[in-house]
Coordinates of C-alpha atoms in Angstrom, one line a residue:
Chain A
X249 CA 130.7 147.5 85.4
X250 CA 133.7 149.0 84.3
X251 CA 136.0 145.5 83.7
X252 CA 132.2 144.1 82.0
X253 CA 132.8 146.8 79.5
X254 CA 136.0 146.1 78.6
X255 CA 135.1 142.4 78.4
X256 CA 132.7 143.1 76.0
X257 CA 134.8 145.1 73.6
X258 CA 136.8 141.6 73.4
X259 CA 135.7 138.9 70.4
X260 CA 132.9 137.0 71.5
X261 CA 134.9 133.7 70.4
X262 CA 137.4 134.9 73.6
X263 CA 134.8 133.8 76.2
X264 CA 133.1 130.2 76.9
X265 CA 129.8 131.8 77.3
X266 CA 128.4 135.5 76.0
X267 CA 125.4 136.7 77.4
X268 CA 123.7 139.7 75.8
X269 CA 120.9 141.5 77.3
X270 CA 118.8 139.0 78.6
X271 CA 115.4 139.4 80.5
X272 CA 113.5 136.1 81.4
X273 CA 109.8 136.1 82.9
X274 CA 108.0 133.1 84.5
X275 CA 104.6 134.3 83.9
X276 CA 104.5 137.7 85.0
X277 CA 107.1 137.6 87.1
X278 CA 110.3 139.1 85.8
X279 CA 113.6 136.7 87.4
X280 CA 116.3 138.5 85.4
X281 CA 116.1 142.3 84.0
X282 CA 118.4 142.9 81.0
X283 CA 121.9 140.9 82.3
X284 CA 124.6 141.4 79.7
X285 CA 128.0 138.9 81.5
X286 CA 130.9 137.4 79.6
X287 CA 132.3 134.3 81.0
X288 CA 136.1 134.1 80.0
X289 CA 137.6 130.3 79.1
X290 CA 139.3 128.5 81.6
X291 CA 138.2 130.2 84.6
X292 CA 136.1 129.6 87.4
X293 CA 133.0 132.5 87.7
X294 CA 131.2 132.5 90.8
X295 CA 127.4 134.0 90.9
X296 CA 126.7 135.5 94.1
X297 CA 123.3 137.0 96.0
X298 CA 120.7 136.4 97.8
X299 CA 117.6 134.2 97.5
X300 CA 115.6 134.7 94.5
X301 CA 118.2 137.3 92.9
X302 CA 118.3 135.3 89.6
X303 CA 121.1 133.4 89.5
X304 CA 120.0 129.9 89.1
X305 CA 117.7 131.0 86.3
X306 CA 120.7 132.3 84.4
X307 CA 122.6 129.2 85.0
X308 CA 119.6 127.1 83.6
X309 CA 119.4 129.5 80.6
X310 CA 122.5 129.0 79.7
X311 CA 121.7 124.7 78.8
X312 CA 118.4 125.7 78.3
X313 CA 117.0 123.9 81.0
X314 CA 114.4 126.3 82.0
X315 CA 112.8 125.2 78.8
X316 CA 110.5 122.1 80.5
X317 CA 108.9 124.9 82.3
X318 CA 106.0 125.5 80.5
X319 CA 106.1 129.8 81.6
X320 CA 109.4 130.6 81.1
X321 CA 110.5 133.3 79.1
X322 CA 113.4 134.6 77.6
X323 CA 114.3 137.7 75.5
X324 CA 118.0 138.8 74.6
X325 CA 120.7 136.3 73.5
X326 CA 123.3 133.7 74.8
X327 CA 126.0 132.8 73.1
X328 CA 128.0 129.2 73.7
X329 CA 130.9 129.1 72.4
X330 CA 129.8 131.6 69.8
X331 CA 126.8 130.3 69.2
X332 CA 123.4 131.7 69.8
X333 CA 121.6 128.4 71.8
X334 CA 118.4 130.4 71.4
X335 CA 118.6 131.1 67.9
X336 CA 117.1 128.6 65.3
X337 CA 117.5 125.6 67.3
X338 CA 116.3 122.2 67.0
X339 CA 115.6 119.8 69.7
X340 CA 119.1 118.2 68.2
X341 CA 120.8 121.3 68.5
X342 CA 119.6 121.6 72.0
X343 CA 120.9 118.1 72.8
X344 CA 124.4 118.8 71.1
X345 CA 124.6 121.8 73.2
X346 CA 124.0 119.9 76.4
X347 CA 126.5 117.5 75.5
X348 CA 129.0 119.9 76.2
X349 CA 128.0 121.5 78.9
X350 CA 127.9 119.4 82.3
X351 CA 125.5 120.4 84.8
X352 CA 126.0 119.6 88.3
X353 CA 122.9 120.3 91.2
X354 CA 122.1 121.6 94.5
X355 CA 121.1 118.1 95.8
X356 CA 123.2 115.4 95.2
X357 CA 121.3 113.3 92.4
X358 CA 122.5 109.8 91.6
X359 CA 120.1 107.4 89.7
X360 CA 118.9 104.5 91.8
X361 CA 121.3 102.0 90.3
X362 CA 125.1 101.1 90.2
X363 CA 127.9 103.0 90.6
X364 CA 129.1 102.0 87.1
X365 CA 125.7 102.4 85.7
X366 CA 125.4 106.0 86.3
X367 CA 128.8 106.7 85.0
X368 CA 128.0 105.1 81.7
X369 CA 124.7 106.6 81.3
X370 CA 125.8 109.9 79.2
X371 CA 128.8 108.1 77.1
X372 CA 126.3 105.1 76.3
X373 CA 123.2 107.5 75.2
X374 CA 125.4 108.9 72.8
X375 CA 128.1 106.8 71.9
X376 CA 127.8 103.3 70.2
X377 CA 130.8 101.7 71.9
X378 CA 130.5 98.6 74.6
X379 CA 130.4 98.7 78.3
X380 CA 134.1 97.5 78.8
X381 CA 135.0 100.4 76.3
X382 CA 133.8 103.1 78.7
X383 CA 135.3 101.2 82.4
X384 CA 138.9 102.8 81.7
X385 CA 137.1 106.4 80.8
X386 CA 134.8 105.6 84.4
X387 CA 137.8 104.9 86.1
X388 CA 140.1 108.2 85.1
X389 CA 136.7 110.2 85.6
X390 CA 136.6 109.2 88.9
X391 CA 140.1 109.7 90.1
X392 CA 139.7 113.6 88.7
X393 CA 136.7 113.5 91.1
X394 CA 139.0 112.3 94.0
X395 CA 136.5 108.9 94.3
X396 CA 138.8 106.5 93.2
X397 CA 140.7 104.9 96.0
X398 CA 137.0 105.5 98.0
X399 CA 134.9 103.3 96.3
X400 CA 137.4 101.5 93.3
X401 CA 136.2 98.2 94.3
X402 CA 132.6 98.9 94.8
X403 CA 131.4 100.1 90.8
X404 CA 128.3 97.2 91.1
X405 CA 127.5 98.7 94.4
X406 CA 124.4 101.0 94.3
X407 CA 125.2 104.6 94.1
X408 CA 123.1 106.0 96.9
X409 CA 124.4 103.7 99.4
X410 CA 127.7 106.2 99.6
X411 CA 127.9 109.4 101.8
X412 CA 125.9 112.7 100.4
X413 CA 129.6 114.1 99.2
X414 CA 130.6 111.0 97.5
X415 CA 127.5 111.0 95.8
X416 CA 127.8 114.7 94.3
X417 CA 131.7 113.7 93.8
X418 CA 130.0 110.6 91.5
X419 CA 127.5 112.8 89.7
X420 CA 130.5 115.2 88.7
X421 CA 132.4 112.5 87.2
X422 CA 129.2 111.5 85.3
X423 CA 129.2 115.0 84.1
X424 CA 132.7 115.3 83.2
X425 CA 132.0 111.6 81.0
X426 CA 131.2 113.6 78.2
X427 CA 134.2 115.6 78.7
X428 CA 132.3 119.0 78.6
X429 CA 134.3 122.2 77.9
X430 CA 131.6 124.4 80.0
X431 CA 130.6 123.3 83.7
X432 CA 127.8 125.0 85.8
X433 CA 127.2 124.3 89.4
X434 CA 124.3 124.9 90.9
X435 CA 125.3 125.5 94.7
X436 CA 127.0 121.9 94.6
X437 CA 128.4 122.0 98.3
X438 CA 125.1 123.4 99.8
X439 CA 123.9 120.5 101.1
X440 CA 127.7 118.7 102.1
X441 CA 130.3 119.0 105.1
X442 CA 133.1 121.0 105.1
X443 CA 135.6 117.8 104.2
X444 CA 133.4 117.2 101.3
X445 CA 133.1 121.0 100.3
X446 CA 136.8 121.6 100.3
X447 CA 137.1 118.3 98.0
X448 CA 134.8 119.7 95.4
X449 CA 136.5 122.8 95.8
X450 CA 139.6 120.9 94.6
X451 CA 138.6 119.4 92.2
X452 CA 137.2 122.6 90.6
X453 CA 140.6 124.1 90.9
X454 CA 142.2 121.4 88.6
X455 CA 138.7 120.8 86.3
X456 CA 139.6 124.8 85.4
X457 CA 142.4 124.3 83.6
X458 CA 140.7 122.5 80.6
X459 CA 137.2 123.9 81.5
X460 CA 134.9 127.1 82.0
X461 CA 133.1 126.5 85.4
X462 CA 130.6 128.7 86.9
X463 CA 129.5 127.8 89.8
X464 CA 126.4 129.7 91.6
X465 CA 127.0 129.7 95.7
X466 CA 125.4 131.6 98.8
X467 CA 129.1 130.4 100.7
X468 CA 130.9 134.1 100.1
X469 CA 134.3 132.0 101.3
X470 CA 133.8 129.6 98.4
X471 CA 133.8 132.3 95.8
X472 CA 136.8 134.1 97.2
X473 CA 138.9 131.0 97.7
X474 CA 138.0 129.9 94.1
X475 CA 136.7 132.0 91.8
X476 CA 138.7 133.9 89.2
X477 CA 135.7 136.4 89.0
X478 CA 132.2 136.9 90.6
X479 CA 129.2 138.3 89.9
X480 CA 126.6 139.8 92.0
X481 CA 123.1 139.5 91.6
X482 CA 120.3 141.4 93.3
X483 CA 116.5 141.6 91.9
X484 CA 117.4 140.0 89.1
X485 CA 120.2 142.4 87.8
X486 CA 123.7 141.7 87.7
X487 CA 125.3 144.7 90.3
X488 CA 128.5 144.2 90.3
X489 CA 131.0 142.1 88.1
X490 CA 134.8 141.6 87.8
X491 CA 137.5 139.9 89.6
X492 CA 136.9 138.3 92.7
X493 CA 139.6 140.1 94.2
X494 CA 138.5 143.1 93.4
X495 CA 134.8 142.1 93.9
X496 CA 135.4 141.2 97.7
X497 CA 138.1 143.9 98.8
X498 CA 136.8 147.1 96.9
X499 CA 133.2 146.9 96.1
X500 CA 131.5 149.6 94.1
X501 CA 128.2 149.9 95.5
X502 CA 127.1 150.5 99.2
X503 CA 124.3 147.3 98.3
X504 CA 127.3 144.6 97.5
X505 CA 129.3 146.0 100.8
X506 CA 126.0 145.6 103.0
X507 CA 126.0 142.2 101.0
X508 CA 129.7 140.9 101.9
X509 CA 129.4 142.0 104.8
X510 CA 126.1 140.3 106.0
X511 CA 124.0 143.6 106.7
X512 CA 121.7 142.7 104.3
Chain B
X335 CA 122.0 110.2 145.7
X336 CA 120.1 112.8 147.1
X337 CA 119.5 114.6 143.4
X338 CA 118.6 110.7 142.3
X339 CA 116.0 110.7 144.7
X340 CA 114.7 113.8 144.0
X341 CA 114.1 113.1 140.0
X342 CA 113.2 109.3 140.5
X343 CA 109.7 110.0 142.6
X344 CA 108.5 112.4 140.1
X345 CA 109.1 109.8 137.1
X346 CA 108.1 106.7 139.1
X347 CA 104.8 108.4 139.6
X348 CA 104.1 109.2 135.7
X349 CA 105.0 105.7 135.4
X350 CA 102.2 104.9 137.4
X351 CA 99.5 107.1 136.1
X352 CA 100.1 105.5 132.8
X353 CA 101.6 102.1 133.5
X354 CA 101.1 100.8 129.7
X355 CA 101.9 102.6 126.6
X356 CA 98.1 103.0 125.2
X357 CA 98.9 103.5 121.7
X358 CA 101.2 100.9 121.1
X359 CA 99.0 98.5 123.3
X360 CA 95.7 99.5 120.7
X361 CA 98.3 98.8 117.7
X362 CA 99.5 95.7 119.1
X363 CA 96.1 94.4 119.2
X364 CA 94.8 95.3 116.4
X365 CA 97.5 93.7 114.6
X366 CA 97.1 90.3 116.4
X367 CA 93.6 90.5 115.5
X368 CA 94.2 90.9 111.9
X369 CA 96.7 88.2 112.1
X370 CA 94.3 85.7 113.7
X371 CA 91.1 86.5 111.5
X372 CA 93.7 85.7 108.3
X373 CA 95.1 82.7 109.8
X374 CA 91.1 81.9 110.6
X375 CA 90.3 82.2 106.8
X376 CA 93.1 80.2 106.1
X377 CA 91.9 77.3 108.0
X378 CA 88.0 77.9 107.6
X379 CA 88.7 77.6 103.8
X380 CA 91.1 74.8 104.3
X381 CA 88.9 72.6 106.9
X382 CA 85.8 73.3 104.1
X383 CA 87.9 71.7 101.5
X384 CA 89.3 69.1 103.3
X385 CA 87.7 65.8 102.0
X386 CA 88.0 67.3 98.2
X387 CA 91.8 67.5 98.5
X388 CA 91.9 64.1 100.8
X389 CA 89.9 62.3 98.1
X390 CA 91.4 63.2 95.2
X391 CA 95.2 63.8 96.3
X392 CA 97.5 65.4 93.4
X393 CA 94.9 63.9 90.7
X394 CA 92.6 67.1 92.0
X395 CA 95.5 69.3 90.4
X396 CA 96.3 67.3 87.2
X397 CA 92.9 65.8 85.9
X398 CA 90.2 67.7 84.4
X399 CA 86.2 66.8 84.2
X400 CA 85.0 69.3 86.8
X401 CA 81.6 70.4 84.6
X402 CA 80.2 66.4 84.7
X403 CA 82.0 65.7 88.2
X404 CA 80.1 69.1 90.3
X405 CA 76.5 67.5 88.7
X406 CA 77.3 63.9 89.9
X407 CA 78.5 65.4 93.3
X408 CA 75.1 67.3 92.9
X409 CA 72.7 64.2 92.6
X410 CA 75.1 62.0 94.8
X411 CA 73.7 61.2 98.0
X412 CA 74.4 62.1 101.2
X413 CA 75.5 58.3 102.1
X414 CA 77.5 58.4 99.3
X415 CA 78.8 61.9 98.5
X416 CA 80.8 61.9 94.9
X417 CA 83.9 63.8 95.9
X418 CA 86.1 63.2 92.5
X419 CA 87.3 66.2 91.3
X420 CA 89.6 67.3 88.8
X421 CA 90.3 71.1 88.4
X422 CA 93.2 71.3 86.0
X423 CA 90.9 73.2 83.8
X424 CA 89.7 75.7 86.1
X425 CA 93.6 76.3 87.2
X426 CA 94.9 76.7 83.4
X427 CA 91.9 78.4 82.9
X428 CA 92.5 81.2 85.4
X429 CA 96.4 81.5 85.2
X430 CA 95.5 81.6 81.2
X431 CA 92.9 84.3 81.8
X432 CA 94.7 86.7 84.0
X433 CA 98.4 86.1 82.6
X434 CA 96.8 87.2 79.0
X435 CA 94.9 90.1 80.1
X436 CA 97.5 91.2 82.5
X437 CA 100.2 91.2 79.2
X438 CA 98.0 93.3 77.6
X439 CA 96.9 95.2 79.9
X440 CA 100.4 96.3 81.5
X441 CA 101.6 97.3 78.2
X442 CA 98.8 99.4 77.3
X443 CA 98.6 100.8 81.2
X444 CA 101.8 101.6 81.2
X445 CA 101.6 103.0 77.6
X446 CA 99.1 105.0 78.9
X447 CA 100.2 106.0 82.0
X448 CA 103.4 107.5 80.0
X449 CA 101.0 109.3 77.6
X450 CA 99.1 110.8 80.5
X451 CA 102.3 112.1 83.2
X452 CA 105.2 112.9 79.8
X453 CA 102.8 113.8 76.9
X454 CA 100.1 115.9 78.2
X455 CA 100.2 118.8 79.9
X456 CA 98.9 119.7 83.4
X457 CA 95.2 120.0 83.3
X458 CA 94.4 117.4 80.9
X459 CA 96.5 114.7 82.4
X460 CA 94.9 115.3 85.5
X461 CA 91.6 115.2 83.8
X462 CA 92.6 112.4 82.2
X463 CA 94.0 110.4 85.5
X464 CA 90.8 111.5 87.2
X465 CA 89.0 109.5 84.5
X466 CA 91.2 106.7 85.3
X467 CA 90.6 106.8 88.8
X468 CA 86.9 106.8 88.0
X469 CA 87.1 103.9 85.6
X470 CA 89.2 102.0 87.9
X471 CA 85.9 102.0 90.8
X472 CA 83.3 101.2 88.4
X473 CA 81.5 97.7 90.0
X474 CA 82.5 94.5 88.0
X475 CA 79.2 93.3 87.1
X476 CA 78.9 96.4 84.9
X477 CA 82.1 95.1 82.5
X478 CA 80.4 91.8 82.4
X479 CA 76.8 93.4 81.2
X480 CA 79.1 95.7 78.9
X481 CA 80.9 92.5 77.6
X482 CA 77.9 90.3 77.1
X483 CA 76.5 93.1 75.0
X484 CA 79.8 94.2 73.2
X485 CA 82.5 91.9 73.2
X486 CA 81.0 88.7 73.2
X487 CA 78.9 89.8 69.8
X488 CA 81.9 90.7 68.3
X489 CA 84.4 87.8 69.2
X490 CA 81.4 85.5 67.6
X491 CA 81.3 87.6 64.5
X492 CA 84.8 88.3 63.8
X493 CA 86.9 85.0 64.7
X494 CA 83.7 82.5 64.6
X495 CA 82.6 80.7 61.6
X496 CA 80.1 77.9 61.5
X497 CA 82.5 75.5 60.1
X498 CA 84.2 75.7 62.8
X499 CA 81.8 75.4 65.2
X500 CA 81.0 72.2 63.2
X501 CA 84.1 70.9 63.3
X502 CA 84.5 71.4 67.2
X503 CA 81.2 69.8 68.3
X504 CA 83.0 66.5 69.6
X505 CA 85.0 69.1 71.4
X506 CA 83.2 71.8 73.1
X507 CA 80.2 74.2 71.4
X508 CA 81.8 77.1 70.2
X509 CA 80.1 80.1 70.9
X510 CA 81.3 84.1 71.6
X511 CA 81.4 83.4 75.2
X512 CA 84.9 82.3 75.5
X513 CA 88.1 82.7 77.0
X514 CA 88.9 85.4 74.1
X515 CA 85.8 87.4 75.7
X516 CA 87.0 86.7 79.3
X517 CA 90.7 87.7 78.7
X518 CA 89.6 91.3 76.6
X519 CA 86.7 91.8 79.7
X520 CA 89.4 91.1 82.4
X521 CA 92.2 93.1 80.4
X522 CA 89.4 96.5 80.7
X523 CA 88.8 95.5 84.3
X524 CA 92.5 95.8 85.3
X525 CA 93.6 98.5 83.0
X526 CA 92.2 101.3 85.2
X527 CA 94.4 100.0 88.6
X528 CA 97.7 99.8 86.2
X529 CA 97.4 103.5 84.5
X530 CA 96.5 104.8 88.0
X531 CA 99.3 103.3 90.0
X532 CA 101.7 103.7 87.2
X533 CA 100.9 107.1 86.8
X534 CA 101.5 107.4 90.7
X535 CA 105.0 105.7 90.5
X536 CA 105.9 107.9 87.4
X537 CA 104.8 111.3 89.0
X538 CA 107.2 110.2 92.3
X539 CA 110.0 110.3 90.2
X540 CA 112.0 113.3 91.4
X541 CA 111.5 116.2 88.6
X542 CA 115.3 116.1 89.6
X543 CA 115.9 112.9 87.8
X544 CA 114.5 114.4 84.5
X545 CA 116.8 117.3 84.4
X546 CA 119.6 114.9 85.1
X547 CA 119.0 113.3 81.7
X548 CA 118.4 116.7 79.7
X549 CA 121.1 118.1 81.1
X550 CA 123.0 114.6 79.5
X551 CA 121.6 115.9 76.1
X552 CA 118.9 113.0 76.0
X553 CA 116.0 113.7 74.3
X554 CA 112.5 113.0 75.9
X555 CA 111.7 109.8 75.3
X556 CA 114.8 108.6 75.6
X557 CA 114.7 110.2 79.5
X558 CA 111.0 108.7 79.7
X559 CA 112.8 105.3 78.6
X560 CA 116.6 105.1 80.3
X561 CA 115.6 107.3 84.1
X562 CA 111.9 107.8 84.3
X563 CA 110.7 103.8 83.9
X564 CA 114.0 102.5 86.0
X565 CA 113.4 104.3 89.0
X566 CA 109.4 104.1 88.3
X567 CA 110.1 100.7 88.7
X568 CA 108.7 99.4 92.1
X569 CA 105.6 101.0 91.8
X570 CA 104.6 99.8 88.2
X571 CA 105.6 96.2 89.4
X572 CA 103.3 96.5 92.4
X573 CA 100.5 98.2 90.3
X574 CA 101.0 95.2 88.1
X575 CA 100.9 92.7 91.4
X576 CA 97.8 94.3 92.6
X577 CA 95.7 93.9 89.1
X578 CA 96.9 90.4 88.7
X579 CA 95.8 89.7 92.2
X580 CA 92.4 91.5 91.0
X581 CA 92.4 89.5 87.9
X582 CA 92.7 85.8 89.7
X583 CA 90.2 87.0 91.9
X584 CA 87.5 88.1 89.7
X585 CA 84.8 86.5 89.1
X586 CA 81.2 87.8 88.2
X587 CA 82.2 89.9 85.0
X588 CA 84.3 86.6 83.6
X589 CA 81.8 84.8 84.6
X590 CA 79.4 86.5 82.2
X591 CA 81.1 86.0 79.5
X592 CA 83.7 82.9 79.9
X593 CA 81.1 80.5 78.6
X594 CA 81.1 78.3 82.1
X595 CA 82.7 74.9 80.8
X596 CA 86.3 74.2 83.1
X597 CA 87.7 72.3 79.8
X598 CA 91.2 71.4 79.6
X599 CA 93.3 73.4 76.6
X600 CA 94.6 71.1 74.2
X601 CA 98.5 72.0 72.8
X602 CA 97.1 70.5 69.8
X603 CA 94.1 73.2 69.4
X604 CA 96.4 76.3 69.2
X605 CA 95.0 79.5 69.0
X606 CA 91.4 77.9 69.1
X607 CA 91.7 77.4 72.9
X608 CA 91.2 81.0 72.8
X609 CA 87.6 80.7 71.3
X610 CA 86.8 77.7 73.9
X611 CA 84.8 78.2 77.0
X612 CA 86.8 78.1 80.1
X613 CA 85.6 78.7 84.0
X614 CA 88.4 80.1 86.2
X615 CA 88.2 79.2 89.5
X616 CA 86.8 82.3 90.7
X617 CA 84.0 82.3 88.4
X618 CA 83.5 78.5 88.8
X619 CA 82.7 79.5 92.8
X620 CA 79.8 81.8 91.1
X621 CA 78.4 80.0 89.0
X622 CA 77.8 76.6 90.8
X623 CA 77.3 78.3 94.3
X624 CA 73.2 77.7 94.3
X625 CA 73.9 73.7 94.6
X626 CA 75.7 75.1 97.2
X627 CA 73.7 73.0 99.3
X628 CA 74.7 70.1 98.9
X629 CA 78.1 68.6 100.7
X630 CA 79.9 67.2 98.1
X631 CA 79.5 70.9 95.9
X632 CA 80.4 72.9 98.8
X633 CA 83.9 70.7 99.7
X634 CA 84.5 71.2 95.8
X635 CA 83.9 75.2 96.0
X636 CA 85.6 75.6 98.7
X637 CA 88.6 74.1 97.7
X638 CA 88.6 76.2 94.7
X639 CA 88.3 78.9 97.5
X640 CA 92.0 77.2 98.5
X641 CA 93.4 77.1 95.6
X642 CA 92.7 80.7 94.6
X643 CA 94.2 81.5 98.2
X644 CA 97.5 79.3 97.8
X645 CA 97.9 80.9 93.9
X646 CA 97.6 84.6 95.5
X647 CA 100.4 83.9 98.1
X648 CA 102.6 82.4 95.6
X649 CA 102.2 85.9 93.6
X650 CA 102.6 87.4 96.5
X651 CA 105.8 85.5 97.3
X652 CA 106.9 85.4 93.7
X653 CA 106.6 89.4 94.0
X654 CA 108.8 89.5 96.6
X655 CA 111.4 87.6 95.0
X656 CA 111.1 89.7 91.8
X657 CA 111.5 93.2 93.7
X658 CA 114.5 91.6 96.0
X659 CA 116.3 90.5 92.3
X660 CA 115.7 94.0 91.1
X661 CA 117.0 95.4 94.0
X662 CA 120.3 93.3 93.2
X663 CA 120.5 93.9 89.9
X664 CA 120.5 98.1 91.0
X665 CA 123.4 97.1 93.3
X666 CA 121.5 97.1 96.8
X667 CA 123.2 94.6 99.1
X668 CA 120.5 93.6 101.7

C-alpha cells in the first residue's frame, strides 16, 4: 500500500488513469469497495486475483462499458487523462472517451465479415476517408500485431476463418486502428495456446512504449513476464498494489502470499 | 493372436445382439418416407394439371381471361371439355401482392424488431414479443374478416371516387375489394412472422458484438446499423423468405378482400392497377373450388397449385443463391 500512497502524491496528469475511491454495485451486490489506484503512463499494469474479485468490473468501468448493465451503479471518480469520465458526461463525451481507449475481450471476437472490413470498422465510423486511404494503416497495424506475414494476401477472407490466436491478434490490430493511448485487455490469452500467448505478450511489450496498458489476467507467470505493475484484488478490494517484482517476490500480506503459491 | 481372439468374440456377440443400428435405421426410414410424400404431392398435382398445361402450352403463362375461361370450362360438355386457360393475371396478381406486402412487412417488421430488442427494456420487450407471437398465431380467416369491415371500406372511401369508377367501367368494377386491400391485409398477416423471426435473429447476436461497437465509441443506433443488423442478416432473410412463402400460399384472407377477378395489370394504368380487383393463384383455388366437379375446372385449379409449387421452389432456390452471395461478400469461401 505504501507505493500506492507515494503515487497518490503525484499530479494526476502524470498518470494515464487515476481511480479514486471507486465503489461499484450490481443491484444489491457490491463488486468493488472503495478502490483507489493510479495507472502510470507507458507501462503495463496487471490486475490479478481470484474469479469474481472485481478486476474485470474495474476494467470495464474505465471505458464505461458497464453502463450497459441496468443494475450497475458506481461511486467515486475515475480520471482518464485528467478528466473524470463519470462527471457531467454526455453520450458524446463517452463516445470520445471510448475512442481513446482500446479494449480487447477475453474471447477473440472478430465480426463475421472480412478481415479488412473488421479492421476498417472503427476508422470508418469516425473519419470520412475512403477505404483505400486506410488500407496502409490497416497493413501497418497488422504488422504491429505480427499478423501481416500470416494473412497479408487474404484481407478479403472472412475473419472467422482465422485461428483463435490470429483472431485475437486481429482484434488487437482492429483496436489499434484508432491509435488509442490507453488499452484495456480482459484476459486476452485465456482462450489461446502458448505460442499465440507468447506472440501477444511480445506485442504488448512493444505497445507499451507509446501506450498505457492494463491487463486482467489469471496467469501469474504472464503478469510476472510482462507487467511493470500489479494489483492484487480480493473480494472487491485491492489488497496489494505496486511494482510487479515486489508484489511477487516480497508479498506483504498473507493473502497474496497464499494466492501466489496457489494455496488459496 | 491370443489376445485378439480373446477380445473379438465379445464384440461379435454384441454385434449379433444388435444387427442394425436401430435409431439410424428409423431416421433413414422416416426421411425416405417424407421425401416420397413430397415427390408424390408433386407428381399428383402435376398429373392432375397436365391436361391444362398440355392444351395451352406457353400461352398458359402469357395470356389472360381466366374469369371467363373458368365459367366456359364449367359449362362445357364432358365430351368436349374447354381446357383453354391463360393465367398471366393470376400469376402477376400473386407476384405483385406478395412482393409489395413483403416490402412493407419487411420494413415494418425489421424496424419493429429493432425497436423491441434494442430500444425497450427487458419486461416490456418480452410482453411485446409475446403479443407479436400471439398475432402470428391468429387464423388467417380472422384477418380476412377484419379486412372486409375495416380495410375494404377505408380504401374505398379514401381512394376511390365515383368519377374513377365511371371512368374504369369498361375495364373493371372499382370497389374497395382490390389489390391494395389484399396487399394491406397480407402485410398485417405476415408482419408478425417477420418481427418474431427478426427479433430471434437480433437476440441471437452475441452481446459482445455490441460491446465491441461501444468500445470503439459507436453510438447505439450505429451499433444496431453497422454491427447487429449485419450479424443478424441470415436470420432476418430466413424470416422474410418464410413470410414470402406464407404470402404466396395465403388463400382465405386474400380471397375475402381481393375482388376475385384475374385481371392483367396494365402498365398504362399506373397506380390504378392497385385499385383493380385481383385474383392471386391461391385465392383462385378457394374461389373456384365449388366448381371442382367439372374435370376442366379441376385441372385448371390443379394447374394453379402446380404453378404455386414452382414459384415456391424458385423462391427457395433464389433464397439459397442470395444467402450464398451474402456469405461470399462476407468473405467465406465455400
